[in-house]
Each structure stands twice: as structure tokens, then as C-alpha cells.
């Protein structure tokens, strides 16, 4: 009898262990997607034109995945342009081969070829996005990534009744690549976009909008999670819903301390999740997106609209208008960003580096270089620490991994070579801007503080900067020149926002910190496509750590060739 009890006890233990193992295995899955890069005819604003799409969709398909899953995305290029896709905000630990920026971690996928992006989604959940990372093709080649928490793990905020993805973008009536080329030939900024869009549609404030307005149906008393992504090429945007408040609960796939606002600010590359309750008189309300620009520069100042539509309300009812901040409302922008704080809970801590091994100080500058073939004999350029980055013809990560000489140098300066009153009177000189493929070498697992300083070379301007392969903590920001003696004392080292893309305020500075625990070559650039093309970019080569578990993975066999 005792032996029988022992047998059944062992059998039950085996069953329980088996069920637990099955549960773990069933939670992690391989998710596969097919992305066909193809040209499709699309009509907006009474203009029809061929655009580059994924699977004929504009915007492209949403990727749904769960934390812990593995993604395999086969990208097949049928278009006339070379292509690469970046999975914006995915950390890609040791696996820069799947990161996607052309000539940084891979050579582009040529016409008629394909490449399988293969990576794990580890330690991340929330809203991210994907986009083309070559030329200006991300104007139409982009889409959302929704990472759900692991099975059985709730949101750290009330469960919404439903959720919706809102991709904010830009539309040009002309061919986008032709617009960029014309600007480069003239040496001037290219034409601004003709409209902003919400999920690829400009809304009823524009002509030919009957089929080109996005509407979201809601029910009175229910709550909705909006996953908002700024996919625009060159514009920071305000967003709001007429008559409704929004509670911010996440930025860049990191949970935040909730706060309520009537409008939010979102820079190109950033994502923001908000909770909205349908608690107003049933009707139709505009969701609106409009540019924020507090520098004396020409922008597309037209407002994109979509409709927050209560169930049962006829479409003949005119929507209520949103009240967004003014175009140049700097005080709102600064105040909004100050409200962003990491959740910093026991489950989701903010592991801010308190000791810094490497201090970097980068100035952001615009300038003029000689261009005999351009309209005024000069061409606009952009630089970090007076260095305008030159894209290589061989991918940096491949050159680093294979120890190939002559592709890049690791002598990017930690500080600018020339100091001056950065945000004082406008300066027209470009301080002898140098050009080159110069990047910075960072020791594995070292902690880095980087202060980004805007300058008044030609003009001050806000700049959203994106770091590939990492999140970072935004420990401080301010207007004017950064003061090394006074400003660090004001840092938030308790619960600063954790992001992958951060805005440097117009005529101001931003300080970020991160731990360099992801070996490889990682792009760092302004996410205004205009400025990236002018050279406002560089990269970090993070050295391998001790042993194979802290070293860059071998390259896949099907890596595109240059």
C-alpha cells in the first residue's frame, strides 16, 4: 500500500512538473511574419501616386507578440529601392544583426532579395514600432509593434475594455524621394509635407477626405488604451481628444507613473500609451495631431484629425474640435516632459546608474558647407561636436566583427573641439565642421552619461535623439547652456523617465544615462530625417565583455552583402 501511495505521489509530481513545463513552453512562441516590400498606388488629398509599402498596406501591418517570444520576419524586397527595416526600441541583446539601420548593422536588402530578421523579445512589453531605415522610405514604410506582457501578468493600471493603435505620420503629394533629392541638389531644406495623418489618413479638414478619415467607435462608460506612435519624418506633434482627458501610463514601452492631461507631446520615434474613458455626452469628437515648433522655421502647420465616435451617434453629427496648445508653446512642452516619471515599482524598478564611468558632452550644430552646384553655392549640414557623419559603404557592425580596417575610426571626441556660448547670439560660422565616419568606443558594462547641448549655429531647434540597442534614463534637462557645476545637482536619479528617444529642447540641453551592457555597434542619431541626412548622427561601438555570453553573436548566413 505504501509503495502504491509512493507511486501515485511520484506520478502526480511528474504530471505537475510536466504541466508547468508545458505552461512555460506554451507561453514562449515563435511568431513569424512575411513582409513583402512592394509599390502600391495610394490616393490622399485628391492626389494619387505610387508609394513603397509592406504587403500593399499604408501604414504597414501591426506586429503582435508577447514578452519572451521569438520573432522571425522575412522581408522580401520587390521595390526598386534597396531596403532595410529597423525594429525601433527593441534592444536586440548581442544581436545587432537584426537591428536594421542600413550601413550600420547591415547592408540593405537589394531588389529581388530577402532577409529574415530573427530576434527574441526579452524583458520588454508595451508599444514600439518598425520602419524603413534607409533614404526617406520610412515616410510610408512603417507600422506598430505591440508587445503584450507574459501570460498571467496584468497591466500595472486598470485593464481597458479595448485598445487601439494610432500611428501619426506625414503625407507628401509629390514623390518623397524626389522631394529629398531636390532639397539636396539645391542645398536647402526640402519642401514640407502637405498633411499630417492619423493611421495614414489626414481627416475631414482636407479635400477628398470621405474615405480618408479614421474613426474609432467607443461605448459610453468604457475605457480604452490608445497606443500612440509618432511615425512622422520631421515633426514633433501635439495630440489630443476634444472634451476628453488622457492618462499617460507608458512611454517607449516603459510603464510610467500615471498622470492626466488634455494634450500630449510626442517626438518622431517616440511612443505613448494613454487610458481614455468615454465619459462625455455621446457624440463625435475629433482626435487631433498638430506640429510643435518653437524655432523660427517653416513647418507643415496643418492639423490631422480622426474621430472618437460614440456608438449609435449618426455620422451626420459634426465632431467637436480639439483644443491643442499653440504651435510654439514651449512652456507646455517643458511642463509636459517634466511630468514623465518611471513607475519605479518593485516589479518595474528604475535601475538608474548612480556612478558614472564615462562623461560625454555632445553639441548639436547646423552649418553651411561649400557646394558649387547648389543654388547659393552652399549646402546645409549638421554635426555633433562639429563632426558631420559620413555613411560608410560597408556596414559598421560587419567591419567591427571582422576587424576590417579603413571603414571607421574610433576617435569621436568626448567633448567638442571648440567651446563657445552655445545658446547665445546666433552664429553663422560652422566652426570648421569636419566630416568622417568617426564613432566612439565604449567599454563593456561601463556606465555612460551623455549631455546633449543644442546650439545657436544658424538657429536653435528641438532635436529628438534615438539610441539603438538601448534604453536610457533622462536624468536632467534645461534651457540655456549646461552648467557642469550646478545642473547635475538637480538631476532626478530616483524615477527619471526611461526612453529610447528623447527630445533636446530648443536652445537647451538634455542629460541621459545608460549602462553599456549590449555589445555591438549601435547607431545614435537625430530622428528628424532631414537632420539625419545632413550628418547629425554617430555610433557607439560597445566592446565585448568577458566570455561568449557577453559577446556579439556570429552573423547569420543570409546577411545581405554590400
Coordinates of C-alpha atoms in Angstrom, one line a residue:
X1 CA 0.0 0.0 0.0
X2 CA 2.8 2.4 0.9
X3 CA 4.5 1.6 -2.4
X4 CA 1.3 2.3 -4.3
X5 CA 1.0 5.7 -2.5
X6 CA 4.6 6.5 -3.4
X7 CA 3.9 5.5 -7.0
X8 CA 0.9 7.8 -7.2
X9 CA 2.8 10.6 -5.4
X10 CA 5.6 10.4 -7.9
X11 CA 3.2 10.2 -10.8
X12 CA 1.4 13.4 -9.6
X13 CA 4.7 15.2 -9.2
X14 CA 5.7 14.1 -12.7
X15 CA 2.3 15.4 -14.0
X16 CA 2.7 18.7 -12.2
X17 CA 6.2 19.2 -13.4
X18 CA 5.1 18.3 -17.0
X19 CA 2.2 20.8 -16.8
X20 CA 4.5 23.5 -15.5
X21 CA 7.0 22.8 -18.3
X22 CA 4.1 22.8 -20.9
X23 CA 2.9 26.1 -19.4
X24 CA 6.3 27.7 -19.8
X25 CA 6.8 26.4 -23.3
X26 CA 3.3 27.4 -24.3
X27 CA 4.0 31.0 -23.1
X28 CA 7.0 31.4 -25.3
X29 CA 6.4 31.1 -29.0
X30 CA 7.9 31.7 -32.4
X31 CA 5.9 34.4 -34.3
X32 CA 6.5 34.6 -38.0
X33 CA 5.6 37.4 -40.4
X34 CA 6.1 37.9 -44.1
X35 CA 6.9 41.4 -45.2
X36 CA 6.7 42.0 -48.9
X37 CA 8.2 45.4 -49.9
X38 CA 6.1 46.4 -52.9
X39 CA 4.9 49.5 -54.6
X40 CA 1.2 50.3 -54.4
X41 CA -1.0 53.1 -55.8
X42 CA -2.4 55.2 -52.9
X43 CA -4.7 58.3 -53.1
X44 CA -4.8 61.1 -50.5
X45 CA -5.8 64.8 -50.7
X46 CA -7.1 64.3 -54.3
X47 CA -3.6 63.1 -55.3
X48 CA -2.8 59.5 -56.4
X49 CA 0.7 58.2 -56.5
X50 CA 2.8 55.0 -56.2
X51 CA 4.3 54.5 -52.7
X52 CA 6.5 51.9 -51.2
X53 CA 4.5 49.7 -48.8
X54 CA 4.7 46.5 -46.8
X55 CA 2.1 43.9 -48.1
X56 CA 0.4 46.8 -50.0
X57 CA -0.6 48.4 -46.7
X58 CA -0.2 52.0 -45.7
X59 CA 0.6 52.1 -42.8
X60 CA 2.0 48.6 -42.7
X61 CA 0.8 45.6 -40.6
X62 CA 0.9 45.6 -36.8
X63 CA 3.2 43.0 -35.3
X64 CA 1.7 41.3 -32.2
X65 CA 4.0 39.5 -29.9
X66 CA 4.3 38.5 -26.2
X67 CA 7.2 39.2 -23.9
X68 CA 9.5 36.2 -24.2
X69 CA 8.5 35.3 -27.7
X70 CA 10.8 34.9 -30.7
X71 CA 10.1 36.9 -33.9
X72 CA 11.1 35.8 -37.4
X73 CA 10.2 38.3 -40.1
X74 CA 11.0 37.5 -43.7
X75 CA 11.5 40.8 -45.6
X76 CA 11.3 40.3 -49.4
X77 CA 12.2 43.3 -51.5
X78 CA 10.1 43.7 -54.6
X79 CA 10.6 47.5 -54.9
X80 CA 13.1 49.5 -56.9
X81 CA 14.9 50.8 -53.8
X82 CA 17.3 49.0 -51.5
X83 CA 15.6 48.4 -48.2
X84 CA 16.3 47.7 -44.5
X85 CA 13.9 47.6 -41.6
X86 CA 14.6 48.8 -38.1
X87 CA 12.7 47.4 -35.1
X88 CA 12.6 50.7 -33.2
X89 CA 13.2 50.3 -29.4
X90 CA 13.9 46.5 -29.4
X91 CA 17.1 46.1 -27.5
X92 CA 18.5 43.2 -29.7
X93 CA 20.9 41.9 -27.0
X94 CA 24.2 40.9 -28.7
X95 CA 22.2 40.7 -31.9
X96 CA 22.8 43.9 -33.8
X97 CA 22.4 41.9 -37.0
X98 CA 18.6 42.2 -36.5
X99 CA 18.6 45.9 -35.7
X100 CA 18.3 47.1 -39.3
X101 CA 19.8 50.5 -40.0
X102 CA 21.4 50.4 -43.4
X103 CA 25.2 50.5 -43.5
X104 CA 25.3 50.5 -39.6
X105 CA 24.4 46.9 -38.7
X106 CA 23.7 45.5 -42.2
X107 CA 23.9 46.3 -45.8
X108 CA 20.5 46.9 -47.3
X109 CA 18.3 44.2 -48.9
X110 CA 18.6 44.7 -52.7
X111 CA 15.8 44.4 -55.1
X112 CA 14.7 40.8 -55.6
X113 CA 16.4 39.6 -52.4
X114 CA 15.2 38.8 -48.9
X115 CA 16.5 38.7 -45.3
X116 CA 15.0 37.1 -42.2
X117 CA 15.1 39.3 -39.1
X118 CA 15.4 36.8 -36.2
X119 CA 15.3 38.0 -32.7
X120 CA 13.9 37.5 -29.2
X121 CA 11.7 39.9 -27.3
X122 CA 13.2 39.8 -23.8
X123 CA 12.4 42.0 -20.8
X124 CA 10.2 44.4 -22.8
X125 CA 6.5 44.9 -23.1
X126 CA 4.4 47.8 -24.4
X127 CA 4.2 49.8 -27.7
X128 CA 7.2 50.0 -30.1
X129 CA 7.3 50.3 -33.9
X130 CA 9.1 49.3 -37.0
X131 CA 10.1 51.4 -40.0
X132 CA 12.4 51.6 -43.0
X133 CA 15.9 52.8 -42.2
X134 CA 17.3 53.9 -45.5
X135 CA 16.7 57.1 -47.5
X136 CA 13.3 58.7 -46.7
X137 CA 11.4 55.5 -47.2
X138 CA 10.0 55.4 -43.7
X139 CA 7.6 58.1 -44.9
X140 CA 5.3 55.2 -45.9
X141 CA 7.1 52.1 -44.7
X142 CA 6.2 51.8 -41.0
X143 CA 3.9 50.1 -38.6
X144 CA 3.3 49.3 -34.9
X145 CA 4.8 46.6 -32.6
X146 CA 2.5 45.6 -29.7
X147 CA 4.3 43.5 -27.1
X148 CA 1.8 42.0 -24.6
X149 CA 3.0 41.1 -21.1
X150 CA 3.7 37.4 -20.3
X151 CA 0.7 35.3 -19.7
X152 CA -0.9 36.0 -16.3
X153 CA 0.9 39.3 -15.9
X154 CA -1.6 42.2 -15.7
X155 CA -1.0 45.8 -16.7
X156 CA 0.0 48.0 -13.7
X157 CA -3.1 50.1 -14.4
X158 CA -6.8 49.2 -14.8
X159 CA -7.5 46.7 -17.6
X160 CA -9.0 48.6 -20.5
X161 CA -12.1 47.4 -22.3
X162 CA -10.4 47.7 -25.7
X163 CA -7.3 49.1 -27.3
X164 CA -6.4 50.9 -30.5
X165 CA -3.1 51.8 -32.3
X166 CA -2.8 55.3 -33.6
X167 CA 0.1 56.0 -35.9
X168 CA 0.8 59.7 -36.6
X169 CA 2.6 60.4 -39.8
X170 CA 3.2 62.8 -42.7
X171 CA 2.0 62.8 -46.3
X172 CA 3.6 64.4 -49.4
X173 CA 1.6 64.8 -52.6
X174 CA 4.9 64.5 -54.5
X175 CA 7.2 61.5 -54.5
X176 CA 9.1 61.7 -51.2
X177 CA 12.4 60.5 -52.6
X178 CA 12.1 63.2 -55.3
X179 CA 11.4 65.8 -52.6
X180 CA 14.6 64.8 -50.7
X181 CA 16.7 64.7 -53.9
X182 CA 15.6 68.2 -54.9
X183 CA 16.5 69.6 -51.5
X184 CA 19.9 68.0 -51.7
X185 CA 20.5 69.4 -55.2
X186 CA 19.6 72.9 -54.1
X187 CA 21.4 72.7 -50.8
X188 CA 18.3 73.7 -49.0
X189 CA 15.6 72.1 -46.8
X190 CA 13.2 70.1 -48.9
X191 CA 9.5 71.0 -49.1
X192 CA 7.4 70.4 -46.0
X193 CA 4.8 67.7 -46.1
X194 CA 1.3 68.5 -47.4
X195 CA -0.5 67.0 -44.4
X196 CA -0.2 65.1 -41.2
X197 CA -2.0 61.8 -40.9
X198 CA -3.6 59.5 -38.3
X199 CA -3.3 55.9 -39.3
X200 CA -2.4 57.1 -42.8
X201 CA -5.5 59.4 -43.2
X202 CA -5.5 63.2 -42.9
X203 CA -9.1 63.6 -41.9
X204 CA -12.1 65.8 -43.0
X205 CA -10.2 69.1 -42.7
X206 CA -8.5 68.2 -46.0
X207 CA -10.1 67.7 -49.5
X208 CA -11.2 64.3 -50.8
X209 CA -11.5 63.0 -47.2
X210 CA -14.7 61.0 -47.4
X211 CA -12.8 57.7 -47.4
X212 CA -9.7 59.1 -45.8
X213 CA -10.8 59.7 -42.2
X214 CA -10.0 57.2 -39.4
X215 CA -12.9 56.7 -36.9
X216 CA -12.8 54.7 -33.6
X217 CA -16.1 53.6 -32.2
X218 CA -16.5 53.8 -28.4
X219 CA -19.2 53.0 -25.9
X220 CA -20.3 55.3 -23.1
X221 CA -18.6 54.4 -19.8
X222 CA -15.9 52.1 -21.2
X223 CA -12.1 52.7 -21.1
X224 CA -9.7 52.5 -24.0
X225 CA -6.0 52.1 -24.2
X226 CA -4.6 54.2 -27.1
X227 CA -1.1 53.2 -28.3
X228 CA 0.1 56.4 -30.0
X229 CA 3.2 56.4 -32.2
X230 CA 4.9 59.4 -33.9
X231 CA 5.9 58.0 -37.2
X232 CA 6.4 61.4 -38.8
X233 CA 9.7 62.1 -40.6
X234 CA 10.4 65.6 -39.3
X235 CA 7.7 66.9 -36.9
X236 CA 7.1 66.8 -33.2
X237 CA 3.4 66.7 -32.6
X238 CA 0.8 67.6 -30.1
X239 CA -2.1 65.2 -29.8
X240 CA -5.5 65.5 -28.0
X241 CA -9.1 64.3 -28.0
X242 CA -11.8 67.0 -27.8
X243 CA -13.6 67.1 -24.5
X244 CA -11.7 64.1 -23.0
X245 CA -8.8 63.7 -20.7
X246 CA -6.0 61.2 -21.2
X247 CA -4.0 59.3 -18.5
X248 CA -0.4 58.6 -19.6
X249 CA 0.7 55.2 -18.5
X250 CA 3.6 54.3 -20.7
X251 CA 6.3 55.8 -22.9
X252 CA 8.6 53.9 -25.3
X253 CA 7.4 50.6 -23.9
X254 CA 8.2 51.5 -20.3
X255 CA 5.5 52.0 -17.6
X256 CA 5.2 55.4 -16.1
X257 CA 3.6 57.0 -13.0
X258 CA 0.1 57.8 -14.3
X259 CA -0.8 61.5 -14.8
X260 CA -3.8 63.1 -16.6
X261 CA -3.5 65.6 -19.4
X262 CA -5.7 67.2 -22.1
X263 CA -2.8 67.1 -24.6
X264 CA 0.4 65.3 -25.0
X265 CA 3.7 66.0 -26.9
X266 CA 5.3 63.2 -28.9
X267 CA 8.5 63.5 -30.9
X268 CA 9.3 61.4 -34.0
X269 CA 10.3 57.9 -32.9
X270 CA 8.5 58.1 -29.5
X271 CA 5.5 56.1 -28.4
X272 CA 3.0 57.0 -25.7
X273 CA 0.2 54.8 -24.2
X274 CA -2.8 56.6 -22.7
X275 CA -6.0 55.5 -21.0
X276 CA -9.1 57.3 -22.1
X277 CA -12.6 56.9 -20.6
X278 CA -15.6 57.5 -22.8
X279 CA -17.3 59.6 -20.1
X280 CA -18.7 62.6 -22.1
X281 CA -22.1 63.2 -23.7
X282 CA -22.3 60.7 -26.5
X283 CA -21.3 62.4 -29.7
X284 CA -18.5 62.7 -32.2
X285 CA -15.2 64.2 -31.1
X286 CA -12.1 65.0 -33.1
X287 CA -8.8 63.3 -32.2
X288 CA -6.2 65.9 -33.5
X289 CA -2.5 66.0 -34.2
X290 CA -0.6 69.2 -35.0
X291 CA 3.0 70.3 -35.1
X292 CA 5.0 71.8 -32.3
X293 CA 7.8 74.1 -33.4
X294 CA 9.2 76.9 -31.2
X295 CA 12.0 77.9 -33.6
X296 CA 11.7 80.3 -36.5
X297 CA 11.5 77.6 -39.1
X298 CA 8.9 76.7 -41.8
X299 CA 6.8 73.6 -41.0
X300 CA 3.6 71.9 -42.1
X301 CA 1.2 73.5 -39.6
X302 CA -1.9 71.7 -40.8
X303 CA -4.0 69.6 -38.3
X304 CA -4.7 65.9 -38.9
X305 CA -8.0 64.7 -37.4
X306 CA -9.6 61.3 -36.7
X307 CA -13.0 60.7 -35.0
X308 CA -13.7 59.4 -31.5
X309 CA -17.2 58.1 -32.4
X310 CA -19.7 57.2 -29.7
X311 CA -21.8 54.1 -30.6
X312 CA -25.2 54.9 -32.0
X313 CA -24.4 58.6 -33.0
X314 CA -25.1 59.3 -36.7
X315 CA -22.2 60.3 -38.8
X316 CA -24.1 63.4 -39.8
X317 CA -23.3 64.9 -36.4
X318 CA -20.4 67.4 -36.7
X319 CA -17.4 66.4 -34.5
X320 CA -16.3 68.7 -31.7
X321 CA -12.9 70.3 -32.2
X322 CA -9.8 69.6 -30.0
X323 CA -8.1 72.5 -28.3
X324 CA -4.4 71.8 -28.7
X325 CA -1.5 74.0 -27.4
X326 CA -0.3 76.8 -29.7
X327 CA 2.3 76.0 -32.4
X328 CA 5.2 77.4 -30.3
X329 CA 4.0 76.6 -26.8
X330 CA 7.4 75.9 -25.2
X331 CA 6.1 76.1 -21.7
X332 CA 3.6 73.4 -22.3
X333 CA 6.3 71.2 -23.9
X334 CA 8.7 71.6 -21.0
X335 CA 5.9 71.2 -18.4
X336 CA 4.6 68.0 -20.0
X337 CA 8.0 66.4 -20.2
X338 CA 8.7 67.2 -16.5
X339 CA 5.6 65.2 -15.6
X340 CA 7.0 62.0 -17.1
X341 CA 8.4 59.6 -14.4
X342 CA 9.3 56.0 -14.4
X343 CA 6.9 53.8 -12.4
X344 CA 9.9 52.6 -10.3
X345 CA 7.9 49.9 -8.5
X346 CA 9.2 46.7 -7.0
X347 CA 8.3 44.7 -10.2
X348 CA 9.4 47.5 -12.6
X349 CA 12.3 49.3 -10.9
X350 CA 14.2 52.2 -12.4
X351 CA 17.8 51.0 -12.2
X352 CA 19.5 54.4 -12.8
X353 CA 23.3 54.3 -12.9
X354 CA 24.4 56.4 -9.9
X355 CA 28.2 56.1 -10.6
X356 CA 29.3 57.3 -14.0
X357 CA 32.4 55.8 -15.7
X358 CA 32.4 57.9 -18.8
X359 CA 31.2 61.5 -19.2
X360 CA 30.3 62.6 -22.8
X361 CA 29.2 66.1 -23.9
X362 CA 27.9 66.5 -27.5
X363 CA 27.0 69.8 -29.1
X364 CA 24.3 69.8 -31.8
X365 CA 25.1 72.2 -34.7
X366 CA 23.9 73.3 -38.1
X367 CA 26.2 74.9 -40.6
X368 CA 26.9 75.6 -44.3
X369 CA 29.4 73.8 -46.4
X370 CA 30.6 74.8 -49.8
X371 CA 28.6 73.3 -52.7
X372 CA 29.4 74.8 -56.2
X373 CA 26.5 73.1 -57.8
X374 CA 23.9 74.2 -55.2
X375 CA 21.6 77.2 -55.6
X376 CA 23.5 79.5 -53.3
X377 CA 26.9 77.8 -53.6
X378 CA 26.4 76.3 -50.1
X379 CA 24.7 73.2 -48.6
X380 CA 23.2 72.9 -45.2
X381 CA 25.0 70.4 -42.9
X382 CA 24.5 69.1 -39.4
X383 CA 27.0 67.9 -36.8
X384 CA 27.7 66.5 -33.4
X385 CA 30.8 68.0 -31.8
X386 CA 31.5 69.8 -35.1
X387 CA 31.7 66.4 -36.9
X388 CA 29.2 65.6 -39.7
X389 CA 28.9 61.8 -40.0
X390 CA 29.7 60.2 -43.4
X391 CA 27.8 57.0 -44.1
X392 CA 30.2 54.1 -44.9
X393 CA 29.7 51.7 -47.8
X394 CA 30.3 48.6 -45.6
X395 CA 28.1 48.0 -42.5
X396 CA 29.9 49.1 -39.4
X397 CA 28.9 46.1 -37.4
X398 CA 30.3 43.8 -40.1
X399 CA 33.6 45.7 -40.2
X400 CA 33.8 45.7 -36.4
X401 CA 33.1 41.9 -36.1
X402 CA 35.5 41.0 -38.9
X403 CA 38.1 43.6 -37.8
X404 CA 38.1 45.2 -41.2
X405 CA 40.3 48.3 -41.3
X406 CA 39.6 51.6 -43.1
X407 CA 35.8 51.6 -42.6
X408 CA 35.6 53.8 -39.5
X409 CA 37.7 55.3 -36.8
X410 CA 37.0 55.2 -33.0
X411 CA 38.3 58.7 -32.3
X412 CA 35.0 60.6 -32.0
X413 CA 35.7 63.2 -29.3
X414 CA 34.1 63.1 -25.9
X415 CA 33.7 66.8 -26.0
X416 CA 33.5 69.5 -28.7
X417 CA 36.9 70.7 -30.0
X418 CA 35.7 74.3 -29.9
X419 CA 33.8 75.8 -26.9
X420 CA 31.7 78.9 -27.1
X421 CA 28.5 80.4 -25.8
X422 CA 26.4 77.6 -27.2
X423 CA 22.9 79.2 -26.9
X424 CA 23.9 82.9 -27.1
X425 CA 23.6 85.2 -30.2
X426 CA 23.1 83.4 -33.5
X427 CA 26.4 82.3 -35.1
X428 CA 26.6 81.7 -38.9
X429 CA 30.0 80.1 -38.8
X430 CA 30.2 76.3 -38.8
X431 CA 33.3 76.2 -36.7
X432 CA 35.3 74.4 -39.4
X433 CA 32.9 71.4 -39.4
X434 CA 34.8 68.2 -40.2
X435 CA 33.4 65.1 -41.9
X436 CA 34.1 61.5 -41.4
X437 CA 32.9 58.1 -40.2
X438 CA 34.1 58.6 -36.6
X439 CA 32.5 56.7 -33.8
X440 CA 33.1 56.3 -30.0
X441 CA 34.4 53.1 -28.3
X442 CA 32.7 52.3 -25.0
X443 CA 33.9 49.6 -22.5
X444 CA 31.5 46.8 -21.9
X445 CA 29.3 47.3 -18.8
X446 CA 30.6 50.8 -18.2
X447 CA 28.1 53.5 -17.2
X448 CA 27.8 56.5 -19.5
X449 CA 26.4 60.0 -19.0
X450 CA 25.8 61.9 -22.2
X451 CA 24.8 65.5 -22.2
X452 CA 23.3 66.8 -25.5
X453 CA 23.6 70.5 -25.9
X454 CA 21.6 72.4 -28.6
X455 CA 23.5 75.4 -30.1
X456 CA 22.6 78.6 -32.0
X457 CA 24.7 77.8 -35.0
X458 CA 22.4 79.2 -37.7
X459 CA 19.4 78.6 -35.4
X460 CA 18.3 76.8 -32.2
X461 CA 15.9 74.0 -32.7
X462 CA 14.5 71.0 -30.8
X463 CA 16.1 67.6 -31.7
X464 CA 14.7 64.1 -30.8
X465 CA 17.7 61.7 -30.5
X466 CA 17.3 57.9 -30.7
X467 CA 19.9 55.4 -29.4
X468 CA 19.7 52.0 -31.0
X469 CA 20.1 48.8 -28.8
X470 CA 19.4 50.5 -25.5
X471 CA 17.0 52.3 -23.2
X472 CA 18.4 55.2 -21.2
X473 CA 17.3 57.4 -18.3
X474 CA 16.6 61.1 -18.9
X475 CA 18.1 62.4 -15.7
X476 CA 18.0 66.1 -16.5
X477 CA 17.0 68.8 -18.9
X478 CA 17.1 72.6 -19.0
X479 CA 17.2 75.7 -21.1
X480 CA 20.4 77.5 -22.0
X481 CA 23.9 76.2 -21.6
X482 CA 24.6 73.1 -19.4
X483 CA 26.4 74.0 -16.2
X484 CA 28.6 71.2 -15.1
X485 CA 28.9 72.6 -11.6
X486 CA 25.3 73.4 -10.9
X487 CA 23.0 71.3 -13.1
X488 CA 23.9 67.7 -12.0
X489 CA 22.8 68.6 -8.5
X490 CA 19.2 69.0 -10.0
X491 CA 19.2 65.5 -11.6
X492 CA 16.4 63.1 -10.9
X493 CA 18.2 59.9 -10.0
X494 CA 15.1 58.3 -8.3
X495 CA 12.5 57.8 -11.0
X496 CA 13.6 59.6 -14.2
X497 CA 11.7 58.6 -17.4
X498 CA 13.3 55.7 -19.3
X499 CA 13.2 56.0 -23.1
X500 CA 14.9 55.1 -26.3
X501 CA 14.2 58.5 -28.0
X502 CA 14.4 61.9 -26.2
X503 CA 13.9 65.5 -27.2
X504 CA 16.6 68.1 -26.7
X505 CA 14.7 71.3 -26.1
X506 CA 15.2 74.3 -28.3
X507 CA 18.2 76.3 -27.0
X508 CA 18.7 73.8 -24.2
X509 CA 20.2 70.5 -23.1
X510 CA 19.3 67.0 -22.0
X511 CA 21.3 64.6 -19.9
X512 CA 20.9 60.8 -20.3
X513 CA 22.5 57.8 -18.6
X514 CA 22.8 54.2 -19.6
X515 CA 24.8 51.0 -18.9
X516 CA 26.8 49.8 -21.9
X517 CA 25.9 46.1 -21.4
X518 CA 24.9 45.3 -25.0
X519 CA 28.0 44.7 -27.2
X520 CA 28.0 45.7 -30.8
X521 CA 27.8 48.8 -33.0
X522 CA 24.8 51.0 -32.2
X523 CA 23.5 54.0 -34.2
X524 CA 22.8 57.3 -32.4
X525 CA 21.1 59.9 -34.4
X526 CA 18.6 62.7 -34.6
X527 CA 15.2 61.2 -35.5
X528 CA 14.3 64.2 -37.8
X529 CA 15.1 62.5 -41.1
X530 CA 16.1 65.9 -42.5
X531 CA 18.9 66.3 -40.0
X532 CA 20.0 62.6 -40.1
X533 CA 20.6 63.1 -43.9
X534 CA 22.7 66.2 -43.1
X535 CA 25.0 64.2 -40.9
X536 CA 23.5 64.6 -37.4
X537 CA 24.5 61.1 -36.3
X538 CA 27.2 58.9 -35.0
X539 CA 27.5 55.4 -33.4
X540 CA 28.9 53.7 -30.4
X541 CA 31.0 50.5 -30.6
X542 CA 30.4 48.7 -27.3
X543 CA 33.2 46.2 -26.7
X544 CA 32.6 42.6 -25.9
X545 CA 32.5 41.5 -22.3
X546 CA 34.1 38.5 -20.6
X547 CA 33.2 35.3 -22.3
X548 CA 30.8 34.3 -25.2
X549 CA 27.7 35.2 -23.3
X550 CA 28.7 38.8 -23.3
X551 CA 30.0 39.0 -26.9
X552 CA 28.3 39.8 -30.2
X553 CA 26.6 36.8 -31.7
X554 CA 28.0 35.4 -35.0
X555 CA 26.4 36.9 -38.1
X556 CA 23.6 35.0 -39.8
X557 CA 24.5 33.2 -43.0
X558 CA 22.0 35.1 -45.1
X559 CA 23.2 38.6 -44.1
X560 CA 22.8 41.0 -47.1
X561 CA 26.0 41.7 -49.0
X562 CA 27.1 45.2 -49.9

